[in-house]
Amino acid sequence: MDGYHAYTRHVNPVLGKFLELTGRDLRLVHAQGGVLEDAEGRRFDDWISGFGSFNLGHNPEVIKETLREHLSGNAPNLFVENLNPYAGTLAERLIDACGATFETVFFSNSGSEAVEAALKTAILATGKKRVAHAEGAYHGTTLGALACMGRGLYRDDFNGVLADFPEVPFADAKALENALSKEDVAAFIVEPVQIEAGIRIAGDEYLQDARKLCDRFGALLIFDEVHTGMGRTGTLFGWQHSGVVPDIFTLAKSLGGGMVPIGAVLMAEGLWRRAYGNYLRCEIHNSTFGGNALACRAALKTLDVIGASGFLASVRERGEALYLRLTQALEGSRLLERVAWRGLLGGIKLKDVNHPWLQWENVGLEELRGRPISGVLVMERLARRNILVQVCAHDWSVIRVEPPLTVDPDACARFVDAMGEAVRWLGENA
Ligand SMILES: Cc1ncc(COP(=O)(O)O)c(C=O)c1O
């Protein structure tokens, strides 16, 4: 059995079968920059970017060079019960990139684990038990992170075992005040841009209010930057747009340059000590491979690239140019509801279509009855032109726009042309 069939058999039988039966079972063999290539030599523009993991594109040469150089030596990869200079240097670099407020960094291997560490740190540092979170949130699929996930598909089957944390409407400072005043709340966790909820941008005023409210009620403010961090929104970290500084924030995904898994949790001065500050407690939260040398080297190089002079300015310029061309191409489309945008992160929200031929249950997917279909139809239309996009996990009526931060003007032109055509086509036919 080849590896592709083995995937269907042994890794995700439903997804594999679905891809096979609908003709979307691409045999990808090559990835470079923003282009994926299959075994037959067909090339696809990748506008999904590994859900935010390929901010530097696929297989970035500088990261590969760093990893090759590192692997040519025999440095320890783990420093179990020893001082880890790679983790130390990376922590220092991350803190320097924020300004002076942060002091300590915990390293993990994924975004969910970074969120777990943030939650545990807040609970220990404040001595309080609950973490408020926003409706529509996506913080990962481990049990702690799920307790902060917006209600719906990803969490509901687990409600019985999840911590009972208060959920507040997104961007509603009054509701947050209410929750913080009543509950035993250690922290409020929020994404500066809720990506899976449909690219919903937290306004500066809301974040400022959240900061003040957390201070007033003795709760910590946590920003989940797993997806928005590392340049995606045109600043290194998403919170740098508002100037609102959190007590804790998480990173993962593109931190490892798209080559190596690594997550991080940055904590404000004094927090780590309050949570873990004696010899008995200093390792009660840990991760065997967190901060391994290989991952830290990749992250350090990623910071070099994104921090290089002009890189983030070019992300903002590319983003603005793309936004302008895209909104022009979509102008007047009957189905367009809104375009949300920040840096090189966008969301195109479509009104749903209500055509009798276009119902999920008619194609045998009864379990999807009632879900929006317009975003997925546009996604299919783009795939015919070898452009890969995806909808948001919690809102399938929103198509996410997430190219590599190095996307070139030709790829942008192909995308704008195909997206304009697909949205027009759907509006005219459905
Ligand atoms: C904002 C946010 N937090 C956490 C996670 C979980 O990250 P991971 O999939 O690496 O566990 C994600 C993943 O999409 C995310 O978007």
CSV table of C-alpha atoms and ligand atoms in Angstrom, one decimal:
chain,number,residue,atom,x,y,z
A,1,MET,CA,0.0,0.0,0.0
A,2,ASP,CA,1.4,3.4,-0.8
A,3,GLY,CA,1.6,6.1,1.9
A,4,TYR,CA,-1.4,8.0,0.5
A,5,HIS,CA,-3.7,4.9,0.8
A,6,ALA,CA,-2.2,4.0,4.1
A,7,TYR,CA,-3.2,7.5,5.3
A,8,THR,CA,-6.8,6.8,4.5
A,9,ARG,CA,-6.6,3.4,6.1
A,10,HIS,CA,-4.7,4.2,9.2
A,11,VAL,CA,-4.7,7.9,9.9
A,12,ASN,CA,-8.0,9.6,9.0
A,13,PRO,CA,-10.3,7.1,7.3
A,14,VAL,CA,-13.2,9.5,6.8
A,15,LEU,CA,-11.2,12.5,5.5
A,16,GLY,CA,-9.2,10.1,3.3
A,17,LYS,CA,-12.3,8.5,1.8
A,18,PHE,CA,-14.0,11.9,1.3
A,19,LEU,CA,-11.0,13.3,-0.6
A,20,GLU,CA,-10.8,10.1,-2.7
A,21,LEU,CA,-14.5,10.1,-3.6
A,22,THR,CA,-14.7,13.8,-4.4
A,23,GLY,CA,-11.5,13.8,-6.5
A,24,ARG,CA,-9.6,16.0,-4.2
A,25,ASP,CA,-7.0,13.4,-3.2
A,26,LEU,CA,-3.9,15.4,-4.3
A,27,ARG,CA,-0.7,13.4,-4.2
A,28,LEU,CA,1.5,16.3,-3.1
A,29,VAL,CA,5.2,15.7,-3.5
A,30,HIS,CA,6.9,19.1,-3.5
A,31,ALA,CA,6.5,22.4,-1.7
A,32,GLN,CA,8.4,25.6,-2.2
A,33,GLY,CA,7.4,29.2,-1.2
A,34,GLY,CA,3.7,29.5,-1.9
A,35,VAL,CA,3.5,26.7,-4.4
A,36,LEU,CA,2.6,23.0,-3.8
A,37,GLU,CA,3.2,20.5,-6.6
A,38,ASP,CA,1.6,17.0,-7.1
A,39,ALA,CA,3.1,13.8,-8.5
A,40,GLU,CA,1.8,14.7,-12.0
A,41,GLY,CA,3.6,18.1,-11.9
A,42,ARG,CA,0.5,20.1,-11.4
A,43,ARG,CA,1.2,23.3,-9.4
A,44,PHE,CA,-1.1,24.8,-6.8
A,45,ASP,CA,-1.0,28.3,-5.2
A,46,ASP,CA,-1.3,27.7,-1.4
A,47,TRP,CA,-3.5,30.3,0.3
A,48,ILE,CA,-4.0,28.2,3.4
A,49,SER,CA,-0.3,28.2,4.5
A,50,GLY,CA,-0.7,25.3,6.9
A,51,PHE,CA,-3.3,27.4,8.9
A,52,GLY,CA,-0.7,30.0,9.7
A,53,SER,CA,2.3,27.8,9.9
A,54,PHE,CA,4.0,28.9,6.7
A,55,ASN,CA,4.4,32.6,7.1
A,56,LEU,CA,7.8,32.2,5.5
A,57,GLY,CA,6.4,29.9,2.8
A,58,HIS,CA,7.2,26.2,2.4
A,59,ASN,CA,10.7,24.9,2.9
A,60,PRO,CA,12.3,28.4,3.4
A,61,GLU,CA,15.9,28.1,2.3
A,62,VAL,CA,17.3,30.1,5.2
A,63,ILE,CA,15.6,27.9,7.8
A,64,LYS,CA,16.8,24.7,6.0
A,65,GLU,CA,20.3,26.1,5.9
A,66,THR,CA,20.2,26.8,9.6
A,67,LEU,CA,18.9,23.3,10.4
A,68,ARG,CA,21.5,21.7,8.1
A,69,GLU,CA,24.3,23.6,9.8
A,70,HIS,CA,23.0,22.7,13.2
A,71,LEU,CA,22.6,19.0,12.3
A,72,SER,CA,26.2,18.9,10.9
A,73,GLY,CA,27.4,19.2,14.5
A,74,ASN,CA,26.6,17.2,17.6
A,75,ALA,CA,25.1,19.7,20.0
A,76,PRO,CA,22.8,18.1,22.6
A,77,ASN,CA,19.2,18.4,21.4
A,78,LEU,CA,17.8,18.2,24.9
A,79,PHE,CA,19.4,19.5,28.1
A,80,VAL,CA,17.5,17.4,30.6
A,81,GLU,CA,18.2,18.9,34.1
A,82,ASN,CA,20.9,21.1,32.6
A,83,LEU,CA,21.1,24.7,31.4
A,84,ASN,CA,19.7,25.0,27.8
A,85,PRO,CA,21.5,27.8,26.0
A,86,TYR,CA,19.3,27.6,22.9
A,87,ALA,CA,16.1,28.1,24.9
A,88,GLY,CA,17.8,30.8,26.9
A,89,THR,CA,18.9,32.8,23.8
A,90,LEU,CA,15.5,32.3,22.1
A,91,ALA,CA,13.7,33.5,25.3
A,92,GLU,CA,15.9,36.6,25.4
A,93,ARG,CA,15.3,37.4,21.8
A,94,LEU,CA,11.5,37.0,22.1
A,95,ILE,CA,11.5,39.2,25.2
A,96,ASP,CA,13.6,41.8,23.5
A,97,ALA,CA,11.2,41.9,20.6
A,98,CYS,CA,8.4,42.9,23.0
A,99,GLY,CA,10.0,45.6,25.0
A,100,ALA,CA,10.7,45.4,28.7
A,101,THR,CA,7.5,44.0,30.2
A,102,PHE,CA,8.1,40.3,29.8
A,103,GLU,CA,10.5,38.2,31.9
A,104,THR,CA,10.0,34.5,31.4
A,105,VAL,CA,9.3,32.1,28.5
A,106,PHE,CA,8.0,28.5,28.6
A,107,PHE,CA,8.6,26.4,25.5
A,108,SER,CA,6.2,23.8,24.2
A,109,ASN,CA,5.7,21.8,20.9
A,110,SER,CA,2.3,23.1,19.8
A,111,GLY,CA,-0.2,25.9,20.1
A,112,SER,CA,-2.6,23.9,22.3
A,113,GLU,CA,0.3,23.1,24.7
A,114,ALA,CA,1.2,26.8,24.9
A,115,VAL,CA,-2.4,27.6,25.8
A,116,GLU,CA,-2.4,24.9,28.5
A,117,ALA,CA,0.8,26.5,30.0
A,118,ALA,CA,-0.8,30.0,29.9
A,119,LEU,CA,-3.9,28.8,31.6
A,120,LYS,CA,-2.0,26.9,34.3
A,121,THR,CA,0.3,29.8,34.9
A,122,ALA,CA,-2.6,32.2,35.3
A,123,ILE,CA,-4.4,29.8,37.8
A,124,LEU,CA,-1.3,29.3,39.9
A,125,ALA,CA,-0.2,33.0,39.8
A,126,THR,CA,-3.6,34.4,40.9
A,127,GLY,CA,-4.8,31.5,43.1
A,128,LYS,CA,-8.1,31.7,41.2
A,129,LYS,CA,-9.7,28.9,39.4
A,130,ARG,CA,-11.6,30.0,36.2
A,131,VAL,CA,-10.6,31.5,32.9
A,132,ALA,CA,-13.0,33.7,31.0
A,133,HIS,CA,-12.9,33.3,27.2
A,134,ALA,CA,-14.7,34.7,24.2
A,135,GLU,CA,-17.5,33.2,22.2
A,136,GLY,CA,-16.2,31.9,18.9
A,137,ALA,CA,-12.7,31.4,20.3
A,138,TYR,CA,-10.3,28.7,19.0
A,139,HIS,CA,-7.5,27.9,21.4
A,140,GLY,CA,-6.7,24.2,20.5
A,141,THR,CA,-8.1,20.8,21.1
A,142,THR,CA,-6.5,19.6,24.3
A,143,LEU,CA,-8.8,19.5,27.3
A,144,GLY,CA,-7.7,22.7,29.0
A,145,ALA,CA,-7.7,24.7,25.7
A,146,LEU,CA,-11.1,23.1,24.8
A,147,ALA,CA,-12.5,24.5,28.0
A,148,CYS,CA,-11.9,27.9,26.5
A,149,MET,CA,-13.1,27.0,23.0
A,150,GLY,CA,-16.2,28.7,21.7
A,151,ARG,CA,-19.2,26.4,22.1
A,152,GLY,CA,-20.0,24.2,19.1
A,153,LEU,CA,-18.6,21.2,17.2
A,154,TYR,CA,-15.1,21.1,18.6
A,155,ARG,CA,-16.1,21.2,22.3
A,156,ASP,CA,-19.7,20.1,22.9
A,157,ASP,CA,-19.1,16.4,23.0
A,158,PHE,CA,-16.6,17.0,25.8
A,159,ASN,CA,-18.6,19.4,27.9
A,160,GLY,CA,-19.1,16.8,30.7
A,161,VAL,CA,-15.4,16.6,31.5
A,162,LEU,CA,-14.3,20.2,30.8
A,163,ALA,CA,-13.7,22.9,33.4
A,164,ASP,CA,-16.7,25.2,33.7
A,165,PHE,CA,-15.1,28.4,32.5
A,166,PRO,CA,-17.3,31.5,31.7
A,167,GLU,CA,-17.8,32.3,28.0
A,168,VAL,CA,-18.5,36.0,27.2
A,169,PRO,CA,-19.6,37.4,23.8
A,170,PHE,CA,-16.7,38.6,21.7
A,171,ALA,CA,-15.9,42.4,21.7
A,172,ASP,CA,-18.4,43.0,24.5
A,173,ALA,CA,-16.7,44.8,27.3
A,174,LYS,CA,-19.9,45.1,29.4
A,175,ALA,CA,-20.3,41.3,29.4
A,176,LEU,CA,-16.6,40.9,30.3
A,177,GLU,CA,-17.0,43.3,33.2
A,178,ASN,CA,-20.0,41.2,34.4
A,179,ALA,CA,-18.1,37.9,34.2
A,180,LEU,CA,-15.0,39.3,35.9
A,181,SER,CA,-17.0,40.9,38.7
A,182,LYS,CA,-19.0,37.8,39.6
A,183,GLU,CA,-16.7,34.9,39.0
A,184,ASP,CA,-13.5,33.6,40.5
A,185,VAL,CA,-11.6,34.5,37.4
A,186,ALA,CA,-7.9,34.1,37.1
A,187,ALA,CA,-7.6,35.4,33.5
A,188,PHE,CA,-9.4,36.4,30.3
A,189,ILE,CA,-8.0,34.7,27.2
A,190,VAL,CA,-8.7,36.2,23.8
A,191,GLU,CA,-7.3,36.2,20.3
A,192,PRO,CA,-6.4,39.7,18.9
A,193,VAL,CA,-8.0,38.4,15.7
A,194,GLN,CA,-10.5,35.5,16.0
A,195,ILE,CA,-9.5,33.6,12.9
A,196,GLU,CA,-11.7,30.5,13.1
A,197,ALA,CA,-14.7,32.5,14.1
A,198,GLY,CA,-14.5,34.2,10.7
A,199,ILE,CA,-11.6,36.7,10.9
A,200,ARG,CA,-13.1,38.9,13.6
A,201,ILE,CA,-10.7,41.7,14.6
A,202,ALA,CA,-10.7,42.8,18.3
A,203,GLY,CA,-10.9,46.6,18.2
A,204,ASP,CA,-8.3,48.7,20.0
A,205,GLU,CA,-10.9,50.1,22.4
A,206,TYR,CA,-12.2,46.6,23.3
A,207,LEU,CA,-8.7,45.4,24.1
A,208,GLN,CA,-8.0,48.6,26.1
A,209,ASP,CA,-11.2,48.0,28.1
A,210,ALA,CA,-10.2,44.3,28.6
A,211,ARG,CA,-6.9,45.5,29.9
A,212,LYS,CA,-8.5,47.9,32.4
A,213,LEU,CA,-11.1,45.4,33.5
A,214,CYS,CA,-8.6,42.7,34.1
A,215,ASP,CA,-6.5,45.1,36.2
A,216,ARG,CA,-9.6,46.3,38.1
A,217,PHE,CA,-10.7,42.7,39.0
A,218,GLY,CA,-7.2,41.2,39.6
A,219,ALA,CA,-7.4,38.9,36.6
A,220,LEU,CA,-4.6,38.4,34.0
A,221,LEU,CA,-5.0,39.2,30.3
A,222,ILE,CA,-3.9,36.5,28.0
A,223,PHE,CA,-3.6,36.9,24.2
A,224,ASP,CA,-3.5,33.8,22.1
A,225,GLU,CA,-1.1,34.7,19.3
A,226,VAL,CA,-0.6,31.2,18.1
A,227,HIS,CA,-2.1,32.2,14.7
A,228,THR,CA,-1.7,36.0,14.7
A,229,GLY,CA,1.9,36.0,15.9
A,230,MET,CA,5.1,36.0,13.8
A,231,GLY,CA,4.2,38.8,11.4
A,232,ARG,CA,0.8,37.6,10.0
A,233,THR,CA,-1.0,40.8,10.8
A,234,GLY,CA,1.9,43.1,9.7
A,235,THR,CA,3.5,43.5,13.2
A,236,LEU,CA,5.6,40.8,14.8
A,237,PHE,CA,2.9,40.1,17.4
A,238,GLY,CA,-0.8,41.0,16.8
A,239,TRP,CA,-1.1,42.9,20.1
A,240,GLN,CA,1.4,45.5,18.9
A,241,HIS,CA,-1.3,47.0,16.7
A,242,SER,CA,-3.3,48.1,19.7
A,243,GLY,CA,-0.4,48.8,22.1
A,244,VAL,CA,-2.3,46.9,24.7
A,245,VAL,CA,0.3,44.7,26.5
A,246,PRO,CA,-1.0,41.4,27.8
A,247,ASP,CA,0.3,39.7,31.0
A,248,ILE,CA,0.8,36.4,29.0
A,249,PHE,CA,0.8,35.6,25.3
A,250,THR,CA,1.2,32.4,23.3
A,251,LEU,CA,3.0,31.7,20.1
A,252,ALA,CA,3.4,28.6,17.9
A,253,LYS,CA,2.7,27.7,14.3
A,254,SER,CA,5.1,29.9,12.2
A,255,LEU,CA,7.5,30.3,15.2
A,256,GLY,CA,9.4,27.2,13.9
A,257,GLY,CA,9.8,28.6,10.4
A,258,GLY,CA,7.3,26.0,9.1
A,259,MET,CA,9.9,23.3,9.5
A,260,VAL,CA,9.9,22.4,13.2
A,261,PRO,CA,7.2,22.3,15.8
A,262,ILE,CA,7.6,24.8,18.6
A,263,GLY,CA,5.3,26.9,20.9
A,264,ALA,CA,6.1,29.6,23.4
A,265,VAL,CA,4.4,31.3,26.3
A,266,LEU,CA,5.7,34.8,27.3
A,267,MET,CA,5.0,35.9,30.8
A,268,ALA,CA,5.2,39.3,32.4
A,269,GLU,CA,7.7,40.1,35.1
A,270,GLY,CA,7.1,38.2,38.3
A,271,LEU,CA,4.4,35.9,37.0
A,272,TRP,CA,6.5,32.8,36.6
A,273,ARG,CA,7.9,33.2,40.1
A,274,ARG,CA,4.4,33.6,41.6
A,275,ALA,CA,3.3,30.4,39.8
A,276,TYR,CA,6.4,28.1,40.0
A,277,GLY,CA,8.9,29.9,42.2
A,278,ASN,CA,10.4,27.4,44.5
A,279,TYR,CA,12.6,24.3,43.9
A,280,LEU,CA,9.8,21.9,44.5
A,281,ARG,CA,7.4,23.6,42.0
A,282,CYS,CA,9.8,24.8,39.3
A,283,GLU,CA,9.2,21.8,37.1
A,284,ILE,CA,5.6,21.0,37.8
A,285,HIS,CA,4.7,22.2,34.4
A,286,ASN,CA,7.1,20.8,31.8
A,287,SER,CA,7.5,19.3,28.4
A,288,THR,CA,10.2,16.9,27.4
A,289,PHE,CA,10.9,18.2,24.0
A,290,GLY,CA,9.9,21.8,24.7
A,291,GLY,CA,12.8,24.1,23.9
A,292,ASN,CA,14.8,21.5,22.1
A,293,ALA,CA,17.9,22.9,20.4
A,294,LEU,CA,16.7,22.1,16.8
A,295,ALA,CA,13.4,23.9,17.3
A,296,CYS,CA,15.1,26.9,19.0
A,297,ARG,CA,17.5,27.3,16.1
A,298,ALA,CA,14.7,27.3,13.6
A,299,ALA,CA,12.8,29.9,15.7
A,300,LEU,CA,15.8,32.1,16.2
A,301,LYS,CA,16.3,32.2,12.4
A,302,THR,CA,12.7,32.9,11.8
A,303,LEU,CA,12.9,35.9,14.2
A,304,ASP,CA,16.0,37.1,12.2
A,305,VAL,CA,14.0,36.9,8.9
A,306,ILE,CA,10.8,38.6,10.2
A,307,GLY,CA,12.8,41.1,12.3
A,308,ALA,CA,15.0,42.1,9.4
A,309,SER,CA,14.8,45.7,8.3
A,310,GLY,CA,11.8,46.2,5.9
A,311,PHE,CA,10.3,42.7,6.3
A,312,LEU,CA,7.2,43.7,8.2
A,313,ALA,CA,6.8,47.0,6.3
A,314,SER,CA,6.7,44.8,3.1
A,315,VAL,CA,4.0,42.6,4.7
A,316,ARG,CA,1.9,45.6,5.4
A,317,GLU,CA,2.4,47.0,1.8
A,318,ARG,CA,1.6,43.6,0.2
A,319,GLY,CA,-1.4,43.3,2.4
A,320,GLU,CA,-2.7,46.8,1.6
A,321,ALA,CA,-2.2,46.3,-2.2
A,322,LEU,CA,-3.9,42.9,-2.1
A,323,TYR,CA,-6.8,44.2,0.0
A,324,LEU,CA,-7.4,47.0,-2.5
A,325,ARG,CA,-7.4,44.8,-5.6
A,326,LEU,CA,-9.5,42.2,-3.9
A,327,THR,CA,-12.2,44.6,-2.7
A,328,GLN,CA,-12.3,46.1,-6.2
A,329,ALA,CA,-12.7,42.6,-7.8
A,330,LEU,CA,-15.5,41.7,-5.4
A,331,GLU,CA,-17.3,45.1,-5.6
A,332,GLY,CA,-21.0,44.7,-6.5
A,333,SER,CA,-21.0,40.9,-5.9
A,334,ARG,CA,-24.5,40.0,-4.7
A,335,LEU,CA,-23.1,37.5,-2.2
A,336,LEU,CA,-20.5,39.6,-0.6
A,337,GLU,CA,-21.2,40.5,3.1
A,338,ARG,CA,-17.9,41.9,4.3
A,339,VAL,CA,-14.1,41.7,3.9
A,340,ALA,CA,-12.1,41.8,7.1
A,341,TRP,CA,-8.4,42.6,6.9
A,342,ARG,CA,-5.2,43.1,8.8
A,343,GLY,CA,-1.7,42.7,7.4
A,344,LEU,CA,-1.8,39.6,5.3
A,345,LEU,CA,-4.7,38.0,7.0
A,346,GLY,CA,-8.2,38.4,5.5
A,347,GLY,CA,-11.6,37.0,5.6
A,348,ILE,CA,-14.2,37.2,2.9
A,349,LYS,CA,-17.7,36.6,4.3
A,350,LEU,CA,-20.4,35.5,1.9
A,351,LYS,CA,-24.1,35.5,2.2
A,352,ASP,CA,-25.4,31.9,2.0
A,353,VAL,CA,-27.1,30.6,-1.1
A,354,ASN,CA,-30.4,28.8,-0.9
A,355,HIS,CA,-30.7,26.7,-4.0
A,356,PRO,CA,-32.4,23.3,-3.8
A,357,TRP,CA,-29.5,21.6,-5.6
A,358,LEU,CA,-26.9,23.0,-3.2
A,359,GLN,CA,-27.8,21.4,0.1
A,360,TRP,CA,-25.4,19.3,2.0
A,361,GLU,CA,-27.9,16.5,2.6
A,362,ASN,CA,-28.4,16.1,-1.2
A,363,VAL,CA,-24.8,15.0,-1.5
A,364,GLY,CA,-25.1,12.6,1.3
A,365,LEU,CA,-23.7,14.8,4.0
A,366,GLU,CA,-26.7,14.8,6.3
A,367,GLU,CA,-24.5,15.6,9.3
A,368,LEU,CA,-23.7,19.0,7.7
A,369,ARG,CA,-27.4,20.0,7.2
A,370,GLY,CA,-27.9,23.7,7.9
A,371,ARG,CA,-24.3,24.6,7.6
A,372,PRO,CA,-23.4,27.5,5.1
A,373,ILE,CA,-22.3,26.2,1.7
A,374,SER,CA,-21.3,29.3,-0.2
A,375,GLY,CA,-17.8,29.5,1.1
A,376,VAL,CA,-17.2,25.9,0.3
A,377,LEU,CA,-18.5,26.3,-3.2
A,378,VAL,CA,-16.2,29.2,-3.9
A,379,MET,CA,-13.3,27.1,-2.4
A,380,GLU,CA,-14.1,24.3,-4.9
A,381,ARG,CA,-14.3,26.8,-7.8
A,382,LEU,CA,-10.8,28.1,-6.9
A,383,ALA,CA,-9.4,24.6,-6.7
A,384,ARG,CA,-10.3,24.2,-10.4
A,385,ARG,CA,-7.9,27.0,-11.1
A,386,ASN,CA,-5.3,25.3,-8.8
A,387,ILE,CA,-5.7,27.8,-6.0
A,388,LEU,CA,-6.1,26.3,-2.6
A,389,VAL,CA,-8.2,28.2,0.1
A,390,GLN,CA,-10.1,27.1,3.1
A,391,VAL,CA,-13.1,28.4,5.1
A,392,CYS,CA,-12.9,29.2,8.8
A,393,ALA,CA,-13.5,26.3,11.2
A,394,HIS,CA,-16.4,27.9,13.1
A,395,ASP,CA,-17.9,29.9,10.2
A,396,TRP,CA,-17.9,28.2,6.8
A,397,SER,CA,-19.3,31.3,5.2
A,398,VAL,CA,-15.9,33.0,5.6
A,399,ILE,CA,-13.0,32.2,3.3
A,400,ARG,CA,-9.7,32.9,4.9
A,401,VAL,CA,-7.0,34.7,3.0
A,402,GLU,CA,-3.7,33.6,4.3
A,403,PRO,CA,-0.8,33.5,1.8
A,404,PRO,CA,2.8,33.3,2.8
A,405,LEU,CA,4.1,36.7,3.9
A,406,THR,CA,6.5,36.6,0.9
A,407,VAL,CA,3.6,36.2,-1.6
A,408,ASP,CA,4.5,37.6,-5.0
A,409,PRO,CA,2.4,40.0,-7.1
A,410,ASP,CA,1.7,37.3,-9.8
A,411,ALA,CA,0.2,34.9,-7.2
A,412,CYS,CA,-1.8,37.8,-5.9
A,413,ALA,CA,-3.1,38.7,-9.3
A,414,ARG,CA,-4.1,35.0,-10.0
A,415,PHE,CA,-5.9,34.9,-6.6
A,416,VAL,CA,-7.8,38.2,-7.1
A,417,ASP,CA,-8.9,37.2,-10.6
A,418,ALA,CA,-10.0,33.7,-9.5
A,419,MET,CA,-11.8,34.9,-6.3
A,420,GLY,CA,-13.6,37.7,-8.2
A,421,GLU,CA,-14.8,35.3,-10.8
A,422,ALA,CA,-15.8,32.6,-8.3
A,423,VAL,CA,-17.9,34.9,-6.1
A,424,ARG,CA,-19.5,36.5,-9.2
A,425,TRP,CA,-20.3,33.0,-10.7
A,426,LEU,CA,-21.9,31.8,-7.5
A,427,GLY,CA,-24.0,35.0,-7.2
A,428,GLU,CA,-25.2,34.6,-10.8
A,429,ASN,CA,-26.0,30.9,-10.7
A,430,ALA,CA,-27.3,30.1,-7.2
B,1,LIG,C1,-5.4,30.8,18.0
B,1,LIG,C2,-5.0,29.4,18.1
B,1,LIG,N1,-4.6,28.9,19.3
B,1,LIG,C3,-4.3,27.6,19.4
B,1,LIG,C4,-4.3,26.7,18.4
B,1,LIG,C5,-3.8,25.3,18.6
B,1,LIG,O1,-2.6,25.1,18.0
B,1,LIG,P1,-2.0,23.6,17.7
B,1,LIG,O2,-2.9,23.1,16.5
B,1,LIG,O3,-0.6,23.9,17.3
B,1,LIG,O4,-2.2,22.8,18.9
B,1,LIG,C6,-4.6,27.2,17.1
B,1,LIG,C7,-4.7,26.3,16.0
B,1,LIG,O5,-5.2,26.5,14.9
B,1,LIG,C8,-5.0,28.6,17.0
B,1,LIG,O6,-5.4,29.1,15.8
